[in-house]
Amino acid sequence: MEVTGSWDDADYQGRPVPDPDPLSAEYWEAAGRGELRYQECPACRHRQFYPRLVCTECGATPEWRASSGRGTVHTFTVVRKNLAPPFDRLVPYVVAVIELEEGPKMLGNVTDCNPDEVRIGMAVAAHAVVAEEGIAVPFWRPEHEGDR
Amino acid sequence: VAVLGTASAQTHWNISMMRDFTTTAAVTVGRDVFARAGLSPEDVDVFECYDSFTITVLLLLEDLGFCPKGEGGAFAASGAIGPGGTLPVNTVRQLRGTAYHQVEGAEVALACGVGAWLSCIGAVLLGMVA
Protein backbone atom coordinates (compact mmCIF):
# COMPACT_ATOMS: atom_id res chain seq x y z
CA MET A 1 0.00 0.00 0.00
CA GLU A 2 1.63 3.16 -1.23
CA VAL A 3 1.75 6.14 1.14
CA THR A 4 0.44 8.94 -1.05
CA GLY A 5 0.00 11.98 1.14
CA SER A 6 -1.02 13.39 4.48
CA TRP A 7 -3.69 15.33 6.32
CA ASP A 8 -1.74 18.45 5.30
CA ASP A 9 -2.91 18.01 1.69
CA ALA A 10 -5.96 20.01 0.58
CA ASP A 11 -8.12 16.92 -0.08
CA TYR A 12 -7.51 15.54 3.41
CA GLN A 13 -7.07 18.64 5.58
CA GLY A 14 -9.27 18.87 8.66
CA ARG A 15 -10.37 15.26 8.67
CA PRO A 16 -10.62 13.60 12.08
CA VAL A 17 -7.48 11.81 13.25
CA PRO A 18 -7.96 8.15 14.22
CA ASP A 19 -8.15 7.51 17.95
CA PRO A 20 -6.47 4.10 18.32
CA ASP A 21 -7.40 1.79 21.18
CA PRO A 22 -5.12 -1.06 22.33
CA LEU A 23 -6.64 -3.37 19.72
CA SER A 24 -6.90 -1.05 16.72
CA ALA A 25 -3.50 0.60 17.29
CA GLU A 26 -1.80 -2.24 15.42
CA TYR A 27 -4.03 -1.63 12.39
CA TRP A 28 -3.43 2.14 12.32
CA GLU A 29 0.33 1.82 12.90
CA ALA A 30 0.65 -0.86 10.21
CA ALA A 31 -1.16 1.48 7.81
CA GLY A 32 1.39 4.14 8.79
CA ARG A 33 4.08 1.78 7.47
CA GLY A 34 2.11 1.14 4.26
CA GLU A 35 0.66 -2.19 5.32
CA LEU A 36 -3.06 -2.93 5.21
CA ARG A 37 -4.06 -5.43 7.89
CA TYR A 38 -6.97 -7.71 8.68
CA GLN A 39 -7.37 -10.59 11.12
CA GLU A 40 -7.36 -14.34 10.54
CA CYS A 41 -8.27 -17.03 13.05
CA PRO A 42 -5.50 -19.61 13.49
CA ALA A 43 -8.08 -22.19 14.63
CA CYS A 44 -10.83 -21.98 11.98
CA ARG A 45 -9.21 -19.72 9.33
CA HIS A 46 -12.09 -17.23 9.44
CA ARG A 47 -10.94 -13.81 8.25
CA GLN A 48 -12.44 -10.67 9.70
CA PHE A 49 -12.39 -6.90 9.81
CA TYR A 50 -12.70 -4.64 11.90
CA PRO A 51 -10.21 -5.86 14.52
CA ARG A 52 -11.63 -7.76 17.49
CA LEU A 53 -10.30 -9.69 20.49
CA VAL A 54 -12.02 -12.89 19.38
CA CYS A 55 -12.85 -14.71 16.16
CA THR A 56 -16.52 -14.01 15.38
CA GLU A 57 -16.96 -17.60 14.18
CA CYS A 58 -15.25 -19.72 16.87
CA GLY A 59 -14.07 -17.44 19.68
CA ALA A 60 -10.33 -18.15 19.31
CA THR A 61 -7.80 -15.32 19.39
CA PRO A 62 -7.25 -13.99 15.85
CA GLU A 63 -3.86 -13.14 14.33
CA TRP A 64 -2.92 -10.20 12.12
CA ARG A 65 -2.38 -10.69 8.40
CA ALA A 66 -1.14 -8.32 5.71
CA SER A 67 -3.49 -7.74 2.77
CA SER A 68 -2.29 -7.33 -0.79
CA GLY A 69 -4.12 -4.00 -0.68
CA ARG A 70 -6.22 -5.01 -3.66
CA GLY A 71 -9.96 -5.47 -3.76
CA THR A 72 -13.21 -4.74 -5.55
CA VAL A 73 -16.09 -2.37 -4.89
CA HIS A 74 -18.80 -4.47 -3.21
CA THR A 75 -21.25 -1.58 -3.01
CA PHE A 76 -21.05 2.21 -2.73
CA THR A 77 -22.87 5.50 -2.52
CA VAL A 78 -21.97 8.99 -3.70
CA VAL A 79 -22.32 11.61 -0.96
CA ARG A 80 -23.43 14.84 -2.61
CA LYS A 81 -24.44 16.83 0.45
CA ASN A 82 -22.67 17.01 3.80
CA LEU A 83 -22.94 20.03 6.07
CA ALA A 84 -20.15 18.98 8.46
CA PRO A 85 -16.65 20.39 7.90
CA PRO A 86 -14.34 19.33 6.35
CA PHE A 87 -16.62 17.04 4.34
CA ASP A 88 -18.80 19.96 3.21
CA ARG A 89 -16.04 21.05 0.82
CA LEU A 90 -15.16 17.50 -0.31
CA VAL A 91 -18.52 16.60 -1.91
CA PRO A 92 -19.22 14.77 -4.10
CA TYR A 93 -17.24 11.84 -2.68
CA VAL A 94 -17.60 8.07 -2.72
CA VAL A 95 -18.21 5.94 0.37
CA ALA A 96 -17.75 2.30 -0.55
CA VAL A 97 -17.59 -1.15 0.94
CA ILE A 98 -14.48 -2.77 -0.46
CA GLU A 99 -14.13 -6.54 -0.58
CA LEU A 100 -10.48 -7.41 -0.11
CA GLU A 101 -8.86 -10.00 -2.33
CA GLU A 102 -8.47 -11.99 0.92
CA GLY A 103 -12.20 -11.81 1.71
CA PRO A 104 -12.93 -9.33 4.53
CA LYS A 105 -14.87 -6.18 3.71
CA MET A 106 -13.85 -2.64 4.69
CA LEU A 107 -15.55 0.76 4.52
CA GLY A 108 -13.58 3.46 2.75
CA ASN A 109 -13.51 6.32 0.29
CA VAL A 110 -12.72 5.76 -3.39
CA THR A 111 -10.50 8.67 -4.42
CA ASP A 112 -8.68 9.79 -7.54
CA CYS A 113 -11.62 9.30 -9.89
CA ASN A 114 -14.89 10.84 -11.02
CA PRO A 115 -17.51 9.59 -8.50
CA ASP A 116 -19.91 8.89 -11.36
CA GLU A 117 -17.44 6.39 -12.83
CA VAL A 118 -17.40 4.12 -9.77
CA ARG A 119 -19.11 0.78 -10.37
CA ILE A 120 -19.84 -2.33 -8.32
CA GLY A 121 -17.14 -4.89 -9.05
CA MET A 122 -14.57 -2.26 -10.00
CA ALA A 123 -10.97 -3.18 -9.14
CA VAL A 124 -9.43 -0.86 -6.55
CA ALA A 125 -6.12 -0.60 -4.73
CA ALA A 126 -5.47 0.81 -1.28
CA HIS A 127 -3.29 3.85 -0.68
CA ALA A 128 -2.35 5.26 2.70
CA VAL A 129 -2.70 8.87 3.81
CA VAL A 130 -0.79 9.91 6.93
CA ALA A 131 -3.09 11.42 9.58
CA GLU A 132 -0.39 12.05 12.18
CA GLU A 133 3.06 10.71 12.85
CA GLY A 134 3.02 6.92 12.67
CA ILE A 135 -0.69 6.66 11.80
CA ALA A 136 -2.27 6.48 8.35
CA VAL A 137 -5.76 5.91 6.99
CA PRO A 138 -6.31 3.61 3.99
CA PHE A 139 -8.18 5.03 1.00
CA TRP A 140 -8.97 3.35 -2.30
CA ARG A 141 -8.50 4.29 -5.94
CA PRO A 142 -9.28 2.58 -9.22
CA GLU A 143 -6.71 0.02 -10.25
CA HIS A 144 -6.07 0.16 -13.96
CA GLU A 145 -4.68 -2.56 -16.23
CA GLY A 146 -0.92 -2.62 -15.85
CA ASP A 147 -0.92 -1.13 -12.34
CA ARG A 148 0.13 -4.42 -10.78
CA VAL B 1 -53.87 -2.83 24.27
CA ALA B 2 -52.04 -6.13 24.82
CA VAL B 3 -48.62 -7.36 23.74
CA LEU B 4 -49.24 -10.37 21.48
CA GLY B 5 -45.63 -11.21 20.71
CA THR B 6 -42.11 -9.84 20.60
CA ALA B 7 -38.89 -10.74 18.81
CA SER B 8 -35.45 -9.31 18.18
CA ALA B 9 -32.29 -10.29 16.32
CA GLN B 10 -28.90 -8.94 15.38
CA THR B 11 -26.87 -9.91 12.30
CA HIS B 12 -23.79 -7.67 12.36
CA TRP B 13 -22.37 -4.45 13.78
CA ASN B 14 -20.46 -2.35 11.24
CA ILE B 15 -22.37 -2.31 7.97
CA SER B 16 -19.30 -3.57 6.09
CA MET B 17 -19.94 -6.93 7.81
CA MET B 18 -23.48 -7.25 6.43
CA ARG B 19 -23.51 -10.49 4.44
CA ASP B 20 -26.29 -9.45 2.09
CA PHE B 21 -26.99 -5.72 1.86
CA THR B 22 -30.65 -6.20 1.03
CA THR B 23 -31.55 -8.84 3.62
CA THR B 24 -31.86 -7.89 7.29
CA ALA B 25 -32.44 -9.51 10.67
CA ALA B 26 -36.12 -8.68 10.12
CA VAL B 27 -36.42 -12.05 8.34
CA THR B 28 -35.80 -13.80 11.67
CA VAL B 29 -37.73 -11.20 13.64
CA GLY B 30 -40.81 -11.49 11.41
CA ARG B 31 -40.80 -15.27 11.54
CA ASP B 32 -40.46 -15.28 15.35
CA VAL B 33 -42.87 -12.49 16.25
CA PHE B 34 -45.69 -13.92 14.13
CA ALA B 35 -45.06 -17.47 15.38
CA ARG B 36 -45.18 -16.31 19.01
CA ALA B 37 -48.44 -14.46 18.49
CA GLY B 38 -49.98 -17.16 16.30
CA LEU B 39 -50.59 -14.55 13.61
CA SER B 40 -49.37 -13.83 10.09
CA PRO B 41 -48.59 -10.63 8.15
CA GLU B 42 -52.13 -10.70 6.68
CA ASP B 43 -53.52 -10.16 10.20
CA VAL B 44 -51.73 -6.83 10.67
CA ASP B 45 -53.94 -3.74 10.23
CA VAL B 46 -51.28 -1.05 10.72
CA PHE B 47 -47.48 -1.09 10.63
CA GLU B 48 -45.39 1.34 12.67
CA CYS B 49 -41.70 1.20 11.76
CA TYR B 50 -38.42 3.00 11.99
CA ASP B 51 -38.04 4.96 8.77
CA SER B 52 -34.47 6.28 8.99
CA PHE B 53 -33.97 5.97 5.24
CA THR B 54 -36.17 5.02 2.29
CA ILE B 55 -34.59 1.61 2.03
CA THR B 56 -35.15 0.85 5.72
CA VAL B 57 -38.93 0.78 5.21
CA LEU B 58 -38.70 -1.19 1.97
CA LEU B 59 -36.43 -3.84 3.49
CA LEU B 60 -38.69 -4.18 6.55
CA LEU B 61 -41.82 -4.57 4.40
CA GLU B 62 -40.12 -7.36 2.45
CA ASP B 63 -38.27 -9.11 5.27
CA LEU B 64 -41.22 -9.09 7.69
CA GLY B 65 -43.33 -10.76 5.03
CA PHE B 66 -45.71 -8.02 3.90
CA CYS B 67 -44.64 -8.45 0.27
CA PRO B 68 -42.24 -10.70 -1.66
CA LYS B 69 -38.49 -9.98 -1.64
CA GLY B 70 -37.59 -7.30 -4.15
CA GLU B 71 -41.13 -5.99 -4.43
CA GLY B 72 -41.09 -3.43 -1.58
CA GLY B 73 -40.82 -0.52 -3.99
CA ALA B 74 -43.78 -1.62 -6.09
CA PHE B 75 -45.76 -2.42 -2.93
CA ALA B 76 -45.19 1.11 -1.59
CA ALA B 77 -45.86 2.75 -4.96
CA SER B 78 -49.18 0.89 -5.25
CA GLY B 79 -50.55 2.95 -2.38
CA ALA B 80 -50.77 -0.07 -0.06
CA ILE B 81 -48.86 1.71 2.72
CA GLY B 82 -50.84 4.94 2.55
CA PRO B 83 -54.08 5.93 4.32
CA GLY B 84 -56.82 3.70 2.94
CA GLY B 85 -54.26 1.11 1.76
CA THR B 86 -54.08 -2.49 2.89
CA LEU B 87 -51.25 -1.70 5.32
CA PRO B 88 -51.14 1.95 6.44
CA VAL B 89 -47.59 2.69 7.67
CA ASN B 90 -46.66 5.11 10.44
CA THR B 91 -50.10 6.48 11.07
CA VAL B 92 -49.32 6.14 14.86
CA ARG B 93 -51.43 5.58 17.98
CA GLN B 94 -54.02 3.51 16.19
CA LEU B 95 -55.15 0.87 18.61
CA ARG B 96 -56.66 3.20 21.21
CA GLY B 97 -58.77 4.75 18.49
CA THR B 98 -57.47 8.24 19.20
CA ALA B 99 -55.25 8.83 16.15
CA TYR B 100 -55.48 11.98 14.09
CA HIS B 101 -55.30 9.76 11.02
CA GLN B 102 -57.32 6.93 12.53
CA VAL B 103 -57.47 3.75 10.46
CA GLU B 104 -61.00 2.40 10.65
CA GLY B 105 -61.19 -0.90 12.54
CA ALA B 106 -57.46 -1.16 13.36
CA GLU B 107 -57.05 -4.03 15.84
CA VAL B 108 -53.58 -5.47 15.27
CA ALA B 109 -50.42 -3.37 14.92
CA LEU B 110 -46.82 -4.34 14.33
CA ALA B 111 -44.16 -1.93 15.64
CA CYS B 112 -40.59 -2.41 14.48
CA GLY B 113 -37.36 -0.64 15.42
CA VAL B 114 -33.96 -0.78 13.77
CA GLY B 115 -30.66 0.00 15.46
CA ALA B 116 -27.14 0.88 14.35
CA TRP B 117 -26.58 0.14 10.62
CA LEU B 118 -29.48 -2.21 9.85
CA SER B 119 -27.71 -4.29 12.53
CA CYS B 120 -30.26 -5.08 15.21
CA ILE B 121 -34.00 -5.21 14.78
CA GLY B 122 -36.81 -5.62 17.29
CA ALA B 123 -40.56 -5.95 16.82
CA VAL B 124 -43.66 -6.09 18.95
CA LEU B 125 -47.13 -7.18 17.86
CA LEU B 126 -49.89 -5.31 19.66
CA GLY B 127 -53.59 -6.07 19.73
CA MET B 128 -56.83 -4.59 21.02
CA VAL B 129 -58.20 -6.18 24.15
CA ALA B 130 -61.92 -6.71 23.71
Short mmCIF file of C-alpha atoms in Angstrom, two decimals, chain B:
data_model
loop_
_atom_site.label_atom_id
_atom_site.label_comp_id
_atom_site.label_asym_id
_atom_site.label_seq_id
_atom_site.Cartn_x
_atom_site.Cartn_y
_atom_site.Cartn_z
CA VAL B 1 -53.87 -2.83 24.27
CA ALA B 2 -52.04 -6.13 24.82
CA VAL B 3 -48.62 -7.36 23.74
CA LEU B 4 -49.24 -10.37 21.48
CA GLY B 5 -45.63 -11.21 20.71
CA THR B 6 -42.11 -9.84 20.60
CA ALA B 7 -38.89 -10.74 18.81
CA SER B 8 -35.45 -9.31 18.18
CA ALA B 9 -32.29 -10.29 16.32
CA GLN B 10 -28.90 -8.94 15.38
CA THR B 11 -26.87 -9.91 12.30
CA HIS B 12 -23.79 -7.67 12.36
CA TRP B 13 -22.37 -4.45 13.78
CA ASN B 14 -20.46 -2.35 11.24
CA ILE B 15 -22.37 -2.31 7.97
CA SER B 16 -19.30 -3.57 6.09
CA MET B 17 -19.94 -6.93 7.81
CA MET B 18 -23.48 -7.25 6.43
CA ARG B 19 -23.51 -10.49 4.44
CA ASP B 20 -26.29 -9.45 2.09
CA PHE B 21 -26.99 -5.72 1.86
CA THR B 22 -30.65 -6.20 1.03
CA THR B 23 -31.55 -8.84 3.62
CA THR B 24 -31.86 -7.89 7.29
CA ALA B 25 -32.44 -9.51 10.67
CA ALA B 26 -36.12 -8.68 10.12
CA VAL B 27 -36.42 -12.05 8.34
CA THR B 28 -35.80 -13.80 11.67
CA VAL B 29 -37.73 -11.20 13.64
CA GLY B 30 -40.81 -11.49 11.41
CA ARG B 31 -40.80 -15.27 11.54
CA ASP B 32 -40.46 -15.28 15.35
CA VAL B 33 -42.87 -12.49 16.25
CA PHE B 34 -45.69 -13.92 14.13
CA ALA B 35 -45.06 -17.47 15.38
CA ARG B 36 -45.18 -16.31 19.01
CA ALA B 37 -48.44 -14.46 18.49
CA GLY B 38 -49.98 -17.16 16.30
CA LEU B 39 -50.59 -14.55 13.61
CA SER B 40 -49.37 -13.83 10.09
CA PRO B 41 -48.59 -10.63 8.15
CA GLU B 42 -52.13 -10.70 6.68
CA ASP B 43 -53.52 -10.16 10.20
CA VAL B 44 -51.73 -6.83 10.67
CA ASP B 45 -53.94 -3.74 10.23
CA VAL B 46 -51.28 -1.05 10.72
CA PHE B 47 -47.48 -1.09 10.63
CA GLU B 48 -45.39 1.34 12.67
CA CYS B 49 -41.70 1.20 11.76
CA TYR B 50 -38.42 3.00 11.99
CA ASP B 51 -38.04 4.96 8.77
CA SER B 52 -34.47 6.28 8.99
CA PHE B 53 -33.97 5.97 5.24
CA THR B 54 -36.17 5.02 2.29
CA ILE B 55 -34.59 1.61 2.03
CA THR B 56 -35.15 0.85 5.72
CA VAL B 57 -38.93 0.78 5.21
CA LEU B 58 -38.70 -1.19 1.97
CA LEU B 59 -36.43 -3.84 3.49
CA LEU B 60 -38.69 -4.18 6.55
CA LEU B 61 -41.82 -4.57 4.40
CA GLU B 62 -40.12 -7.36 2.45
CA ASP B 63 -38.27 -9.11 5.27
CA LEU B 64 -41.22 -9.09 7.69
CA GLY B 65 -43.33 -10.76 5.03
CA PHE B 66 -45.71 -8.02 3.90
CA CYS B 67 -44.64 -8.45 0.27
CA PRO B 68 -42.24 -10.70 -1.66
CA LYS B 69 -38.49 -9.98 -1.64
CA GLY B 70 -37.59 -7.30 -4.15
CA GLU B 71 -41.13 -5.99 -4.43
CA GLY B 72 -41.09 -3.43 -1.58
CA GLY B 73 -40.82 -0.52 -3.99
CA ALA B 74 -43.78 -1.62 -6.09
CA PHE B 75 -45.76 -2.42 -2.93
CA ALA B 76 -45.19 1.11 -1.59
CA ALA B 77 -45.86 2.75 -4.96
CA SER B 78 -49.18 0.89 -5.25
CA GLY B 79 -50.55 2.95 -2.38
CA ALA B 80 -50.77 -0.07 -0.06
CA ILE B 81 -48.86 1.71 2.72
CA GLY B 82 -50.84 4.94 2.55
CA PRO B 83 -54.08 5.93 4.32
CA GLY B 84 -56.82 3.70 2.94
CA GLY B 85 -54.26 1.11 1.76
CA THR B 86 -54.08 -2.49 2.89
CA LEU B 87 -51.25 -1.70 5.32
CA PRO B 88 -51.14 1.95 6.44
CA VAL B 89 -47.59 2.69 7.67
CA ASN B 90 -46.66 5.11 10.44
CA THR B 91 -50.10 6.48 11.07
CA VAL B 92 -49.32 6.14 14.86
CA ARG B 93 -51.43 5.58 17.98
CA GLN B 94 -54.02 3.51 16.19
CA LEU B 95 -55.15 0.87 18.61
CA ARG B 96 -56.66 3.20 21.21
CA GLY B 97 -58.77 4.75 18.49
CA THR B 98 -57.47 8.24 19.20
CA ALA B 99 -55.25 8.83 16.15
CA TYR B 100 -55.48 11.98 14.09
CA HIS B 101 -55.30 9.76 11.02
CA GLN B 102 -57.32 6.93 12.53
CA VAL B 103 -57.47 3.75 10.46
CA GLU B 104 -61.00 2.40 10.65
CA GLY B 105 -61.19 -0.90 12.54
CA ALA B 106 -57.46 -1.16 13.36
CA GLU B 107 -57.05 -4.03 15.84
CA VAL B 108 -53.58 -5.47 15.27
CA ALA B 109 -50.42 -3.37 14.92
CA LEU B 110 -46.82 -4.34 14.33
CA ALA B 111 -44.16 -1.93 15.64
CA CYS B 112 -40.59 -2.41 14.48
CA GLY B 113 -37.36 -0.64 15.42
CA VAL B 114 -33.96 -0.78 13.77
CA GLY B 115 -30.66 0.00 15.46
CA ALA B 116 -27.14 0.88 14.35
CA TRP B 117 -26.58 0.14 10.62
CA LEU B 118 -29.48 -2.21 9.85
CA SER B 119 -27.71 -4.29 12.53
CA CYS B 120 -30.26 -5.08 15.21
CA ILE B 121 -34.00 -5.21 14.78
CA GLY B 122 -36.81 -5.62 17.29
CA ALA B 123 -40.56 -5.95 16.82
CA VAL B 124 -43.66 -6.09 18.95
CA LEU B 125 -47.13 -7.18 17.86
CA LEU B 126 -49.89 -5.31 19.66
CA GLY B 127 -53.59 -6.07 19.73
CA MET B 128 -56.83 -4.59 21.02
CA VAL B 129 -58.20 -6.18 24.15
CA ALA B 130 -61.92 -6.71 23.71
#
